[in-house]
Coordinates of C-alpha atoms in Angstrom, one line a residue:
L226 CA -128.3 103.7 -193.6
I227 CA -125.8 101.7 -195.6
K228 CA -124.7 98.6 -193.8
I229 CA -121.9 96.5 -195.2
C230 CA -121.8 92.9 -193.9
I231 CA -119.7 89.9 -194.8
S232 CA -121.2 86.4 -194.3
T233 CA -120.0 82.9 -195.0
E234 CA -123.4 81.4 -194.0
P235 CA -126.0 80.2 -196.6
E236 CA -128.2 82.8 -198.2
K237 CA -130.9 84.1 -195.8
L238 CA -133.0 87.1 -195.0
M239 CA -132.7 88.9 -191.7
T240 CA -134.8 91.6 -190.1
T241 CA -133.3 93.7 -187.3
F242 CA -133.7 97.1 -185.7
N243 CA -131.3 99.9 -185.1
P244 CA -131.1 101.6 -181.7
N245 CA -133.6 104.2 -182.8
G246 CA -136.2 101.5 -183.5
K247 CA -136.2 101.9 -187.3
K248 CA -136.5 98.7 -189.2
L249 CA -133.8 97.6 -191.5
V250 CA -133.9 94.5 -193.7
S251 CA -130.6 92.7 -194.6
L252 CA -130.1 90.1 -197.3
C253 CA -127.0 88.1 -196.6
L254 CA -125.3 86.3 -199.5
T255 CA -122.6 83.7 -199.1
G256 CA -119.1 85.2 -199.3
L257 CA -120.4 88.6 -200.8
F258 CA -120.8 92.1 -199.5
L259 CA -124.3 93.2 -198.6
F260 CA -125.7 96.7 -199.0
C261 CA -128.8 97.6 -196.9
I262 CA -130.6 100.8 -197.2
A263 CA -132.6 102.5 -194.5
T264 CA -132.6 105.8 -192.6
G265 CA -130.1 106.4 -189.9
V266 CA -126.3 106.4 -189.6
F267 CA -123.6 104.7 -191.5
F268 CA -121.8 101.8 -189.9
I269 CA -119.9 98.6 -190.8
S270 CA -120.4 95.3 -189.1
G271 CA -120.0 91.6 -189.5
C272 CA -123.1 89.5 -189.8
G273 CA -123.9 85.8 -189.8
D274 CA -120.8 84.2 -188.5
S275 CA -119.2 87.3 -187.0
K276 CA -117.7 86.7 -183.5
K277 CA -118.7 89.0 -180.7
K278 CA -115.9 90.7 -178.9
E279 CA -115.4 89.4 -175.4
L280 CA -115.4 91.8 -172.6
N281 CA -113.8 90.8 -169.3
L282 CA -115.9 93.0 -166.9
G283 CA -114.1 91.8 -163.8
Y284 CA -117.4 91.6 -161.8
K285 CA -120.4 89.4 -161.7
I286 CA -123.6 91.5 -162.3
L287 CA -127.1 90.4 -161.0
I288 CA -130.0 92.2 -162.5
P289 CA -133.6 91.7 -161.2
N290 CA -136.2 91.4 -164.0
L291 CA -139.2 93.1 -162.3
N292 CA -141.8 91.6 -164.7
E293 CA -140.4 88.1 -165.0
A294 CA -139.8 86.5 -161.6
T295 CA -136.1 86.0 -162.6
I296 CA -132.7 87.5 -162.0
T297 CA -130.3 87.7 -165.0
V298 CA -126.7 86.9 -164.1
I299 CA -123.9 88.4 -166.2
P300 CA -120.7 86.5 -165.5
A301 CA -117.4 88.3 -164.8
E302 CA -116.0 87.0 -168.1
E303 CA -118.2 87.5 -171.1
S304 CA -116.9 84.2 -172.6
D305 CA -119.4 82.7 -170.1
E306 CA -123.0 83.1 -171.2
P307 CA -125.5 85.0 -169.1
Y308 CA -128.1 82.9 -167.3
L309 CA -131.2 83.2 -165.2
I310 CA -132.1 82.5 -161.5
D311 CA -135.8 81.6 -161.2
L312 CA -137.9 83.0 -158.3
D313 CA -141.4 82.3 -157.0
Y314 CA -142.4 86.0 -157.4
N315 CA -141.4 89.0 -159.3
P316 CA -138.3 90.7 -157.7
L317 CA -138.6 94.2 -156.4
F318 CA -135.1 94.9 -155.0
I319 CA -131.9 93.0 -154.4
Q320 CA -129.1 93.8 -151.9
R321 CA -125.9 92.1 -150.8
L322 CA -125.2 91.6 -147.1
P323 CA -121.8 93.3 -146.5
D324 CA -118.8 90.9 -146.2
S325 CA -121.1 87.9 -147.0
K326 CA -122.0 85.6 -149.8
K327 CA -125.7 86.3 -149.2
I328 CA -127.8 88.4 -151.6
Y329 CA -131.3 89.2 -150.3
V330 CA -134.2 89.4 -152.8
L331 CA -137.4 91.4 -151.9
Q332 CA -140.3 90.2 -153.9
E333 CA -143.6 91.6 -155.1
S334 CA -146.9 91.3 -153.1
T335 CA -145.4 89.0 -150.5
N336 CA -143.4 89.2 -147.3
E337 CA -141.3 86.3 -148.4
I338 CA -137.6 87.1 -148.9
A339 CA -135.2 84.8 -150.8
I340 CA -131.5 84.6 -150.2
I341 CA -129.1 83.8 -153.0
D342 CA -125.5 82.5 -152.6
K343 CA -123.4 84.8 -154.7
D344 CA -120.9 82.1 -155.6
T345 CA -123.3 79.4 -156.7
D346 CA -126.2 81.6 -157.8
T347 CA -128.6 79.3 -156.0
I348 CA -131.4 80.1 -153.6
I349 CA -130.1 78.9 -150.2
D350 CA -133.0 80.1 -148.0
T351 CA -136.4 81.8 -148.0
F352 CA -138.2 83.3 -145.0
R353 CA -141.2 85.3 -144.2
F354 CA -140.5 88.8 -142.8
E355 CA -143.7 89.6 -141.1
V356 CA -144.2 93.2 -139.8
G357 CA -147.1 93.8 -137.5
S358 CA -149.2 90.8 -138.7
S359 CA -148.9 87.5 -140.5
S360 CA -150.8 88.9 -143.6
D361 CA -148.7 89.7 -146.6
Q362 CA -147.2 93.1 -146.8
T363 CA -144.7 94.3 -149.5
N364 CA -141.1 94.9 -148.7
F365 CA -139.8 97.6 -151.1
R366 CA -136.2 98.4 -150.2
L367 CA -133.4 97.1 -148.0
K368 CA -130.4 98.9 -146.6
F369 CA -127.8 97.1 -144.4
L370 CA -125.5 98.9 -141.9
P371 CA -121.9 98.8 -143.3
D372 CA -121.0 96.2 -140.7
G373 CA -124.0 94.0 -141.6
S374 CA -125.4 93.9 -138.1
K375 CA -128.8 95.3 -139.1
G376 CA -130.9 95.7 -142.2
F377 CA -133.6 98.4 -142.6
I378 CA -136.6 97.5 -144.8
T379 CA -139.2 99.8 -146.1
T380 CA -142.6 98.2 -146.0
S381 CA -146.3 98.7 -147.0
Y382 CA -147.4 98.2 -143.4
Y383 CA -148.3 101.7 -142.4
A384 CA -147.7 101.3 -138.6
S385 CA -144.1 100.4 -139.4
G386 CA -143.0 102.1 -142.6
I387 CA -139.4 100.9 -141.7
A388 CA -138.7 97.6 -140.1
C389 CA -135.4 96.3 -138.7
L390 CA -134.0 92.9 -139.6
D391 CA -131.4 90.9 -137.7
P392 CA -129.4 89.2 -140.5
S393 CA -127.8 86.7 -138.1
D394 CA -131.2 84.8 -138.0
N395 CA -133.3 86.9 -140.3
S396 CA -135.7 87.8 -137.5
F397 CA -137.8 90.9 -137.1
I398 CA -136.3 93.2 -134.5
E399 CA -138.6 96.2 -134.4
G400 CA -140.8 98.4 -136.5
I401 CA -140.3 102.2 -136.8
N402 CA -143.4 104.2 -137.4
V403 CA -142.6 107.0 -139.8
N404 CA -146.2 107.6 -140.8
S405 CA -145.4 106.7 -144.4
T406 CA -145.1 103.8 -146.8
T407 CA -143.6 105.8 -149.7
I408 CA -139.9 106.0 -148.8
D409 CA -137.8 106.3 -152.0
N410 CA -134.3 105.7 -150.7
M411 CA -132.2 105.3 -147.5
F412 CA -128.8 106.6 -146.5
F413 CA -126.5 106.4 -143.4
N414 CA -124.5 109.2 -142.0
S415 CA -120.7 108.8 -141.8
T416 CA -120.8 107.0 -138.4
G417 CA -123.8 104.8 -139.2
N418 CA -125.8 105.9 -136.2
R419 CA -128.3 107.8 -138.2
L420 CA -130.5 106.6 -141.1
Y421 CA -132.0 109.2 -143.5
A422 CA -135.2 107.8 -145.1
M423 CA -136.1 110.0 -148.1
D424 CA -139.8 110.5 -148.7
S425 CA -140.3 112.7 -151.8
S426 CA -144.1 112.3 -151.8
S427 CA -144.4 114.1 -148.4
Q428 CA -141.2 116.2 -149.0
K429 CA -139.6 114.9 -145.8
I430 CA -136.5 113.2 -144.6
H431 CA -137.2 110.8 -141.7
S432 CA -134.2 110.7 -139.4
V433 CA -133.9 107.4 -137.5
N434 CA -131.5 106.5 -134.7
T435 CA -130.0 103.1 -135.8
G436 CA -129.1 102.1 -132.3
T437 CA -132.4 102.7 -130.5
M438 CA -134.4 102.3 -133.8
E439 CA -136.5 105.4 -132.9
L440 CA -137.7 108.2 -135.2
V441 CA -135.6 111.2 -134.1
E442 CA -137.3 113.8 -136.3
D443 CA -139.1 114.5 -139.5
I444 CA -137.2 117.1 -141.6
L445 CA -139.5 119.1 -144.0
V446 CA -137.4 119.9 -147.0
P447 CA -138.2 123.5 -148.2
E448 CA -138.3 122.6 -151.9
Q449 CA -139.6 119.7 -154.0
F450 CA -137.3 116.8 -154.7
S451 CA -137.4 113.3 -156.2
V452 CA -134.1 111.4 -156.7
T453 CA -131.5 111.9 -154.0
L454 CA -127.9 111.0 -153.1
Y455 CA -126.3 111.7 -149.8
N456 CA -122.6 112.6 -149.6
A457 CA -121.7 111.6 -146.0
D458 CA -118.3 113.2 -146.1
K459 CA -119.7 116.6 -146.8
S460 CA -123.1 116.1 -145.0
I461 CA -125.0 117.3 -148.1
F462 CA -127.7 115.8 -150.3
Y463 CA -127.8 116.0 -154.1
M464 CA -131.4 116.3 -155.1
A465 CA -133.2 116.3 -158.4
E466 CA -136.6 117.7 -159.2
S467 CA -139.0 115.6 -161.3
G468 CA -140.1 115.8 -164.9
D469 CA -138.5 117.2 -168.1
N470 CA -135.6 119.6 -167.9
A471 CA -135.2 118.8 -164.2
A472 CA -133.0 120.9 -161.9
V473 CA -130.3 119.4 -159.7
K474 CA -129.5 121.1 -156.4
I475 CA -127.5 120.8 -153.2
Y476 CA -129.3 120.6 -149.8
N477 CA -127.3 121.3 -146.7
L478 CA -129.0 119.3 -143.9
A479 CA -127.3 121.1 -141.0
N480 CA -128.5 124.5 -142.2
D481 CA -131.8 123.3 -143.7
E482 CA -131.2 125.2 -146.9
F483 CA -130.4 124.7 -150.6
T484 CA -127.0 126.1 -151.3
D485 CA -126.7 125.7 -155.1
R486 CA -128.7 124.5 -158.1
I487 CA -128.4 124.0 -161.9
D488 CA -131.6 124.2 -164.0
D489 CA -132.5 122.2 -167.1
V490 CA -130.0 119.4 -166.4
A491 CA -131.8 116.3 -167.8
D492 CA -135.3 114.8 -168.3
N493 CA -136.8 112.4 -165.8
I494 CA -133.7 111.9 -163.6
V495 CA -133.5 108.4 -162.1
K496 CA -130.1 108.1 -160.5
F497 CA -127.1 110.0 -159.1
M498 CA -123.6 108.5 -158.7
L499 CA -120.4 110.1 -157.4
S500 CA -117.1 109.3 -159.0
E501 CA -114.6 107.4 -156.8
D502 CA -112.6 110.6 -156.2
G503 CA -115.8 112.6 -155.6
K504 CA -114.9 115.2 -158.2
L505 CA -117.8 114.3 -160.6
L506 CA -121.5 113.8 -160.1
Y507 CA -123.1 111.6 -162.7
V508 CA -126.7 112.5 -163.3
V509 CA -128.7 109.8 -165.2
G510 CA -131.8 110.9 -167.0
S511 CA -134.2 109.0 -169.3
D512 CA -131.9 109.4 -172.4
Q513 CA -128.8 111.2 -171.2
I514 CA -126.0 111.2 -168.7
V515 CA -124.8 114.6 -167.5
T516 CA -121.6 115.0 -165.6
I517 CA -121.3 117.8 -163.0
N518 CA -118.1 119.1 -161.5
T519 CA -118.6 119.0 -157.8
S520 CA -116.0 121.7 -156.9
D521 CA -117.8 124.5 -158.6
F522 CA -121.1 122.7 -159.4
T523 CA -121.1 123.3 -163.1
I524 CA -122.0 120.9 -166.0
E525 CA -118.9 119.4 -167.6
D526 CA -120.5 117.2 -170.3
T527 CA -123.8 115.8 -171.6
I528 CA -123.8 112.4 -173.3
D529 CA -126.8 111.0 -175.2
L530 CA -127.6 107.3 -174.5
D531 CA -128.2 104.8 -177.2
Y532 CA -130.9 103.0 -175.2
R533 CA -133.5 104.8 -173.2
E534 CA -134.8 104.6 -169.6
P535 CA -131.8 103.4 -167.6
S536 CA -132.8 101.9 -164.2
D537 CA -129.3 102.0 -162.6
F538 CA -125.8 103.2 -163.3
R539 CA -122.6 101.7 -161.9
F540 CA -118.8 101.9 -162.4
L541 CA -116.7 98.8 -162.6
S542 CA -113.3 100.0 -161.4
D543 CA -111.3 96.9 -162.3
S544 CA -112.3 97.1 -166.0
N545 CA -113.0 100.8 -166.3
Y546 CA -116.4 100.2 -167.7
F547 CA -119.8 101.7 -166.7
I548 CA -123.0 99.7 -166.8
A549 CA -126.6 100.8 -167.2
P550 CA -129.6 98.5 -167.7
S551 CA -132.2 99.9 -170.1
K552 CA -135.9 99.4 -169.3
A553 CA -137.0 100.5 -172.8
S554 CA -134.8 98.0 -174.6
S555 CA -134.2 95.2 -172.0
M556 CA -130.5 95.6 -172.6
L557 CA -127.5 96.1 -170.4
M558 CA -125.4 98.9 -171.8
I559 CA -121.6 98.4 -171.3
L560 CA -120.2 101.9 -171.5
D561 CA -116.6 103.0 -172.1
S562 CA -114.9 105.6 -170.0
D563 CA -116.2 108.3 -172.3
L564 CA -119.7 106.9 -171.7
S565 CA -120.2 105.7 -175.3
T566 CA -121.8 102.3 -175.7
D567 CA -119.1 99.6 -176.2
E568 CA -121.5 96.7 -176.2
T569 CA -125.0 95.5 -175.1
I570 CA -126.2 92.3 -173.5
A571 CA -129.8 91.1 -173.7
I572 CA -131.5 90.9 -170.3
G573 CA -135.1 90.4 -169.0
S574 CA -138.1 92.7 -169.0
N575 CA -138.1 95.8 -166.8
P576 CA -134.7 95.6 -165.2
G577 CA -134.3 97.0 -161.7
E578 CA -131.3 98.1 -159.6
V579 CA -128.4 95.8 -159.8
V580 CA -125.9 94.1 -157.5
V581 CA -122.3 94.1 -158.6
T582 CA -120.0 91.5 -156.9
K583 CA -116.8 89.6 -157.4

């Protein structure tokens, strides 16, 4: 690597790391060019007093730091510095109540839920969400109905693997016994009257009536799956298999069959996302993003990520950026429309799934 820097700061020695983790040592001299030698790629950058380019993301981003009992807040305008919200416990999952200023924070090893005001970034309430008994259970995930009238929480209380929350007063409505505490994700159908709780460990989809809050049926999926995404418009699931060179496939719920698949898509897939027009499926692996054309279900492109182990992937439509937090590097990647890294922002340890808000 040859790195050319310009600095007007006093002479100093810096040690940094490139994205591949290889050490490079830079000696900065006042007003002079600096040449640094290491292995890697060639690039030119300012150092010392260089000014970071400001990105106006157009959205505020909240990132739970799963190992630090904090939430990192990235302001909508990058001229404002990121800051932390302190919690009593490590966060597990955060979710915004639709058409509301409230962001709910599920926390590790407790049934205490915190509520953050999205405008002030302050905790405005905490409450205990007790399911079945007053002893602590862990609440893992939360999914609100689109109208915000109910929230469905996956819990560690076996007799009620899913519990229903009334957001108007944060009270417990009813528990739903799905005979499982290992639900990975939840989706609603197009009308919102059915909740699909995905349980990859038992290879089942638990179908719940959101009105009566009763388990309607357990659907045994005929093939193994891990990460899922439901396309309510087409009533199909995109499903990934686990491990290296994982396959991606389409499961038709009505016919109880897989209708298409692509082998060897990516390693350790963690996330799916559909483009706003539904024409592209983004498949996020441990070190790549693969785009699939949904019309003929073929791979369009494969992009290598600069930072490994993304925990989430979102599109910011106002600014045309994508974002992806990296667990391996504790960085938020800001990606251009071609999915190349435009900039990174330091965040906390072990970032989880984010909330994006105005």
